[in-house]
mmCIF file of C-alpha atoms in Angstrom:
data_model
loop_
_atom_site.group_PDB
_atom_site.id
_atom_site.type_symbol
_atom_site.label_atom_id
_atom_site.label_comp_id
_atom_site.label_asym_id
_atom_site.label_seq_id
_atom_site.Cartn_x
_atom_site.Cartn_y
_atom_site.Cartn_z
ATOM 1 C CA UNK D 29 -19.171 -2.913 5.849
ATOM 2 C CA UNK D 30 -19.012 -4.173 2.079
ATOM 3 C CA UNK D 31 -21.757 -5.313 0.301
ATOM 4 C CA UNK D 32 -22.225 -7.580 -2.855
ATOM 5 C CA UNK D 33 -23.799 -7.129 -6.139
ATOM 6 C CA UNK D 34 -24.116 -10.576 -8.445
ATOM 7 C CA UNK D 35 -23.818 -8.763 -11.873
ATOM 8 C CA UNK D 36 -21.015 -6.220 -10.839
ATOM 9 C CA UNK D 37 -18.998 -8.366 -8.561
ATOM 10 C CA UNK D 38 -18.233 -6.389 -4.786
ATOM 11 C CA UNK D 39 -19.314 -2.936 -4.525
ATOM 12 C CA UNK D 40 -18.136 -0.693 -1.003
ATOM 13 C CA UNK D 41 -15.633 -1.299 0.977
ATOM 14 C CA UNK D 42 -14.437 -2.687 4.115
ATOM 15 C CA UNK D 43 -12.439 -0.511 6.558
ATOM 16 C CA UNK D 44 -11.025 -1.519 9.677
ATOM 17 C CA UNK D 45 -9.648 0.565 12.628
ATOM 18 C CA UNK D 46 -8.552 0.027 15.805
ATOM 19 C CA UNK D 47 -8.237 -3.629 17.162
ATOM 20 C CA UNK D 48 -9.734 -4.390 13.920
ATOM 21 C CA UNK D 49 -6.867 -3.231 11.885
ATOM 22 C CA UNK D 50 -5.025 -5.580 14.103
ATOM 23 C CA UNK D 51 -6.905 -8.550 13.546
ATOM 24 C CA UNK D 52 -6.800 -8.135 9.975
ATOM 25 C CA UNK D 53 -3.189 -7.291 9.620
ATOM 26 C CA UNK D 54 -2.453 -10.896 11.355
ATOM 27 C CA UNK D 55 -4.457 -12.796 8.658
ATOM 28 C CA UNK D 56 -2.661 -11.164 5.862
ATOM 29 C CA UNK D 57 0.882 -12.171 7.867
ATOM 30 C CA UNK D 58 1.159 -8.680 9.253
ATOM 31 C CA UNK D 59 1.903 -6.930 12.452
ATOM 32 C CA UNK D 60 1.029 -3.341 12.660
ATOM 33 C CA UNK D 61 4.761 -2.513 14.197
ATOM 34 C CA UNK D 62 6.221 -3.901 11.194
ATOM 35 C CA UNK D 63 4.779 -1.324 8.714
ATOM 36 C CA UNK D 64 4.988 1.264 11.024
ATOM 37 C CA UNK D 65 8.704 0.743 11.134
ATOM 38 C CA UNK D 66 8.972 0.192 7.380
ATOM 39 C CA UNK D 67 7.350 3.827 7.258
ATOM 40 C CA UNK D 68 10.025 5.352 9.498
ATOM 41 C CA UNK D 69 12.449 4.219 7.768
ATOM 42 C CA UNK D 70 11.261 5.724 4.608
ATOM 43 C CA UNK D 71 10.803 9.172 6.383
ATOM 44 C CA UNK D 72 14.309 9.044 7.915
ATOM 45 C CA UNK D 73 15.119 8.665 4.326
ATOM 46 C CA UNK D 74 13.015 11.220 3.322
ATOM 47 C CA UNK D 75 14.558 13.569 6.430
ATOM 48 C CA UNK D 76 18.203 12.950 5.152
ATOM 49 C CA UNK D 77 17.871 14.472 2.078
ATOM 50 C CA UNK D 78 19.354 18.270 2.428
ATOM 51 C CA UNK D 79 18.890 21.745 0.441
ATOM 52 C CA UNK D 80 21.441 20.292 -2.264
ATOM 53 C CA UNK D 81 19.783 17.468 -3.205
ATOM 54 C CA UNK D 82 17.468 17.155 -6.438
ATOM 55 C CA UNK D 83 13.846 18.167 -5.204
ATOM 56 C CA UNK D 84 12.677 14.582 -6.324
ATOM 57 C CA UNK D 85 14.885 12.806 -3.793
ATOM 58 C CA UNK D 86 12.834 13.383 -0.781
ATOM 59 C CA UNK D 87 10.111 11.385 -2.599
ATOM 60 C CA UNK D 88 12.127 8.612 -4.504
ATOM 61 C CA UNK D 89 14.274 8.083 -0.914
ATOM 62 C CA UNK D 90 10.499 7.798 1.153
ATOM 63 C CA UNK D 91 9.384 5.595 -1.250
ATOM 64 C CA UNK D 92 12.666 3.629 -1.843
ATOM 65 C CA UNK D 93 13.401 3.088 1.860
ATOM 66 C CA UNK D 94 9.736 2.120 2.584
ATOM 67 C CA UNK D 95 9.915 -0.655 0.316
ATOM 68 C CA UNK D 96 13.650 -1.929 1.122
ATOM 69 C CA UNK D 97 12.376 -1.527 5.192
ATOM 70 C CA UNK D 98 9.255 -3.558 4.068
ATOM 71 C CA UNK D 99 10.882 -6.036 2.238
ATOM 72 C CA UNK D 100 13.565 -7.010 4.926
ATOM 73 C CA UNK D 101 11.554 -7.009 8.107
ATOM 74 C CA UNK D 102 8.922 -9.211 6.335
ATOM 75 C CA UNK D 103 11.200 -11.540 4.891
ATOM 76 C CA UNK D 104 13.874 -11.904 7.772
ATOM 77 C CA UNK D 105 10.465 -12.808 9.747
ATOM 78 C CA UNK D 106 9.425 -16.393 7.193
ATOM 79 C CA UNK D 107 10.831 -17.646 4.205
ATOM 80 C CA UNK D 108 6.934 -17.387 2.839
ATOM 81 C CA UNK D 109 7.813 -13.866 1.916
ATOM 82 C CA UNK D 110 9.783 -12.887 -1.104
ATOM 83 C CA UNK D 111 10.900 -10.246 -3.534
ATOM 84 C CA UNK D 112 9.328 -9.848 -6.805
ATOM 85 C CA UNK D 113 9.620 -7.004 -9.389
ATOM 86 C CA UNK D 114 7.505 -8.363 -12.555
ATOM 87 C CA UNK D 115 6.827 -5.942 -14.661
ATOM 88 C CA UNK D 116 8.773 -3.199 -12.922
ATOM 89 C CA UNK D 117 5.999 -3.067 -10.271
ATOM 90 C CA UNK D 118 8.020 -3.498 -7.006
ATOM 91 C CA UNK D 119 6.397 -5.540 -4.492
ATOM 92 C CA UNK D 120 7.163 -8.115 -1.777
ATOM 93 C CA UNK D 121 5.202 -11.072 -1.473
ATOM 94 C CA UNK D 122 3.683 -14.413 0.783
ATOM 95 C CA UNK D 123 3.419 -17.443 -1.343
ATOM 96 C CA UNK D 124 1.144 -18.898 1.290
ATOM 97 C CA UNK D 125 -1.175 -16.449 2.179
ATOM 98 C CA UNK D 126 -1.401 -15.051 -1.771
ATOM 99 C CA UNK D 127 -0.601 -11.877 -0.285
ATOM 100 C CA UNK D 128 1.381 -9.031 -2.750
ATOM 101 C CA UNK D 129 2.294 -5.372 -1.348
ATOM 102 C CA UNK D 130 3.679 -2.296 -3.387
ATOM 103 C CA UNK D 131 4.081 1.089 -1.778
ATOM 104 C CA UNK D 132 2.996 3.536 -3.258
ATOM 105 C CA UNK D 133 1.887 7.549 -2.515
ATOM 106 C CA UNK D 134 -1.915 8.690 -1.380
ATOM 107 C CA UNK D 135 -3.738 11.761 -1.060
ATOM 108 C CA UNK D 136 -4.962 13.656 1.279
ATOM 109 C CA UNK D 137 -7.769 11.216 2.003
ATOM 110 C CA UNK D 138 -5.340 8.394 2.713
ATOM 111 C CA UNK D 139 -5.066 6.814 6.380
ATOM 112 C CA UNK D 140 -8.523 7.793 7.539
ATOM 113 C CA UNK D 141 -12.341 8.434 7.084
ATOM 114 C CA UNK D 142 -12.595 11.185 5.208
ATOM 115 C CA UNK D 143 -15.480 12.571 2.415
ATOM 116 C CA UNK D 144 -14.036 10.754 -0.220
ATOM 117 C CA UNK D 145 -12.150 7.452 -0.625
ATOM 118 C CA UNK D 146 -8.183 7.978 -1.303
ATOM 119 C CA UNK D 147 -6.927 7.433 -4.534
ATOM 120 C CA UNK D 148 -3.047 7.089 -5.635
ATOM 121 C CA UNK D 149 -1.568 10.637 -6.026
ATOM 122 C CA UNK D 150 0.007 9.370 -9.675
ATOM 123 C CA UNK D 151 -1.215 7.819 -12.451
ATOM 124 C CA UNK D 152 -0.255 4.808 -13.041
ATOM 125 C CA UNK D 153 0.955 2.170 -15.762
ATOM 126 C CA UNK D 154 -0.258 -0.696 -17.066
ATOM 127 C CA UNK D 155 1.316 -3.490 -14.779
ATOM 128 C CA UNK D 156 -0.648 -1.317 -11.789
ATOM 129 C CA UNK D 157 -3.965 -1.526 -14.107
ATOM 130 C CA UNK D 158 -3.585 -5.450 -14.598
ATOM 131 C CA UNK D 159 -3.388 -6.050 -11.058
ATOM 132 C CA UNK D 160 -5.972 -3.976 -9.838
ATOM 133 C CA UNK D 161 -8.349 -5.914 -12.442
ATOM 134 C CA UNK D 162 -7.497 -9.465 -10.865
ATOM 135 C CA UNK D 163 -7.858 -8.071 -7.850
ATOM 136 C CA UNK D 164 -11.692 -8.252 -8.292
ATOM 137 C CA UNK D 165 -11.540 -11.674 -9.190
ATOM 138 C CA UNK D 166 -9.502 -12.142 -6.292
ATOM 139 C CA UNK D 167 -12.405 -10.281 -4.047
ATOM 140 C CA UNK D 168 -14.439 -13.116 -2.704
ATOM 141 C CA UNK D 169 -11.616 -15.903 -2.253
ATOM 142 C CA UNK D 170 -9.822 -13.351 0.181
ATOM 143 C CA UNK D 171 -11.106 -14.917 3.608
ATOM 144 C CA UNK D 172 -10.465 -18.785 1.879
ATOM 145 C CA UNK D 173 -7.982 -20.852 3.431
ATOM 146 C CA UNK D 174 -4.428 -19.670 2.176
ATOM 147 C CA UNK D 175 -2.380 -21.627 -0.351
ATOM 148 C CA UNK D 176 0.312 -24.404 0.004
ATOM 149 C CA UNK D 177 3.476 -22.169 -0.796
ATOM 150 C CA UNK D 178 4.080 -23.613 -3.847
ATOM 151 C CA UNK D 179 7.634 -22.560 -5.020
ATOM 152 C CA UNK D 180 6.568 -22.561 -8.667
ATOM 153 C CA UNK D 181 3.326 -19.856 -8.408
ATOM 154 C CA UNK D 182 3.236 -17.228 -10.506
ATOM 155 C CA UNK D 183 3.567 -14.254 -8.107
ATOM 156 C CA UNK D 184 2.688 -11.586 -10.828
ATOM 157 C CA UNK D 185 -0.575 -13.159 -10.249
ATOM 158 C CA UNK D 186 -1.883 -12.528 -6.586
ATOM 159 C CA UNK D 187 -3.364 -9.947 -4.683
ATOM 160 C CA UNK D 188 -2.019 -6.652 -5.181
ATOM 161 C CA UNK D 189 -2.390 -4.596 -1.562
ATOM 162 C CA UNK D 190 -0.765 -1.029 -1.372
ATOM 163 C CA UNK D 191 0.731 0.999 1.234
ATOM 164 C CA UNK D 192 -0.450 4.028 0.880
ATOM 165 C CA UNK D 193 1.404 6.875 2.883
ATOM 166 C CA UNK D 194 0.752 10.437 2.989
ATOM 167 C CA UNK D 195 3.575 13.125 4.647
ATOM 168 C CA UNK D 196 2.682 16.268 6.045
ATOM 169 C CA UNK D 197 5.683 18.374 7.608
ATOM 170 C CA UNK D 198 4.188 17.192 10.865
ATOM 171 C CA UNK D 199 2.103 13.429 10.538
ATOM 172 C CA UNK D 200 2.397 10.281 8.156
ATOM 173 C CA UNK D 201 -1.107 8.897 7.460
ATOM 174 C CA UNK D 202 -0.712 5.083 6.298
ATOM 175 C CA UNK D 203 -3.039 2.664 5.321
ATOM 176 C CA UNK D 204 -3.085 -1.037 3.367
ATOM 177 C CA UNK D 205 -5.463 -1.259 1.280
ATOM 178 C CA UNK D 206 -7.024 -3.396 -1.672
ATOM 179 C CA UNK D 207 -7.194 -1.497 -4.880
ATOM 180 C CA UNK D 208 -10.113 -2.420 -7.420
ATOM 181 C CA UNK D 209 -10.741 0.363 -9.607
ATOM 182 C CA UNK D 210 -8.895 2.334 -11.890
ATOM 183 C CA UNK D 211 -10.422 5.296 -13.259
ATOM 184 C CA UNK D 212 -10.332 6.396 -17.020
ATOM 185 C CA UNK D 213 -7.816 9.423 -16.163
ATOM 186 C CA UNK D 214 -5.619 6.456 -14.564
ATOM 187 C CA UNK D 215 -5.629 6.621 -10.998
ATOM 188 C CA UNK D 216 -6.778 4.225 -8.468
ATOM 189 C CA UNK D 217 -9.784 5.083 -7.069
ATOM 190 C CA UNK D 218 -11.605 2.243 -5.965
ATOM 191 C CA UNK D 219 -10.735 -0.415 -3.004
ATOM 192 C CA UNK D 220 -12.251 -3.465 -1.922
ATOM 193 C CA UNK D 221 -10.627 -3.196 1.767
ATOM 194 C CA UNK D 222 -9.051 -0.480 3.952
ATOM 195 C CA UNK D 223 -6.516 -0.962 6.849
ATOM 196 C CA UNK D 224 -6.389 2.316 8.321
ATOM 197 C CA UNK D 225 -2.949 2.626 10.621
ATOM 198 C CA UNK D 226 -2.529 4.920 13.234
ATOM 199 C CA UNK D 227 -0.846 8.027 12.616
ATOM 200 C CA UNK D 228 2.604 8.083 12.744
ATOM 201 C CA UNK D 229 4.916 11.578 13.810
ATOM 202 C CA UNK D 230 7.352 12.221 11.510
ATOM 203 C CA UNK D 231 10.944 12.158 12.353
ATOM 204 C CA UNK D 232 10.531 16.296 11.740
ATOM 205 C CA UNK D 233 12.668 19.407 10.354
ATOM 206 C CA UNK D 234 11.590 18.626 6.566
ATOM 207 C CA UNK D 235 10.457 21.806 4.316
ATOM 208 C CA UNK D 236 7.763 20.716 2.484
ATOM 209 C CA UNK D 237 7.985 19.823 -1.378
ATOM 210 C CA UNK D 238 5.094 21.497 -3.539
ATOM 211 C CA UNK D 239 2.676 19.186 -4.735
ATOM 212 C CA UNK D 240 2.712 18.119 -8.293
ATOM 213 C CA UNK D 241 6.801 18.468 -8.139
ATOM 214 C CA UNK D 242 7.458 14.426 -7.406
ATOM 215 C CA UNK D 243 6.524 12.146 -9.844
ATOM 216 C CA UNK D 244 6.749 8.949 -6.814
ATOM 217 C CA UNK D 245 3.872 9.735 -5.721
ATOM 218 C CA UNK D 246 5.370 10.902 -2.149
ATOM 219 C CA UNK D 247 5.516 14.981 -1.907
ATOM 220 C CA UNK D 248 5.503 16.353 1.507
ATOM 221 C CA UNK D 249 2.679 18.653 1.883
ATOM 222 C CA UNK D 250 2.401 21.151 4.377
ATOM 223 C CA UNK D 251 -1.241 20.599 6.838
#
């Protein structure tokens, strides 16, 4: 459950499982088989890269092939959903539901209760920061009545949700979630909602990159 303070704005945060993480993917224009997929296709991407390759291409390919999967199974579903890249912060948006999405890399806390709240494995920059302030102003218009599509809406200005997706050499722990904090060392920390997505196998035979050696945000880390 969240709760609500009048002089900070929303404190806690929501997280939904189960049938609830169903529900709630359907009013953001979601289906939970859709960013399942998109995941598989970045860890196929992930899978393909071989002993030759630069150790940084497991985690730009994951990351890479996440977002392309996302972006084309979202908007070959509605013409509400489009590309947008403002600010070199790669995301694919609804222009009726005010709904933004950027993938990005979690840690080991990512994708289900655990004893902390996940945070992004990188820091990040300032179009990430910017966001993740108007998300808070965004906070308690989230359940209003979505917008009219307008084809002239600034899209650098809605909702920023991430994907968050953690690889072990065995599992892929997902979530979307609403980032609202940033913390002064420059990660996000803090989230308004959490849409915690079953675990997801992954497609296998991967060594594991060392942590700290991918700057995406997407190292494989052994359980």
């Amino acid at each position: 459950m969240s709760t609500e303070n009048a002089s900070t704005g929303w404190v806690g945060t929501r997280v939904y499982e189960g049938d609830r993480t169903v529900r709630r993917l359907g009013e953001l224009g979601l289906e939970l088989g859709l960013l399942r997929a998109a995941v598989v296709d970045g860890d196929e991407g992930r899978a393909a890269c071989g002993p030759f390759h630069p150790i940084q291409s497991a985690g730009q390919r994951m990351w890479s092939e996440t977002t392309a999967g996302l972006r084309q199974r979202c908007m070959s579903r509605s013409r509400e959903w489009k590309l947008d890249r403002t600010n070199n912060l790669e995301t694919v948006v609804n222009t009726r539901l005010r709904v933004a999405i950027a993938v990005m890399g979690g840690d080991e806390f990512t994708g289900h209760r655990g004893a902390k709240l996940p945070r992004v494995r990188r820091k990040r920059g300032p179009a990430t920061h910017a966001r993740v302030r108007q998300n808070r102003d965004w906070m308690p218009r989230l359940f209003e009545m979505p917008g009219d599509g307008d084809e002239d809406l600034d899209l650098s200005s809605l909702p920023v949700w991430l994907l968050l997706v953690r690889a072990t050499d065995e599992e892929l722990y997902v979530e979307l979630s609403l980032p609202t904090e940033v913390n002064a060392s420059g990660y996000v920390t803090g989230w308004g909602e959490r849409i915690l997505l079953p675990k997801i196998p992954t497609t296998g035979g991967v060594t594991p990159i060392e942590e700290g050696d991918d700057d995406t945000g997407f190292a494989v880390v052994a359980k």
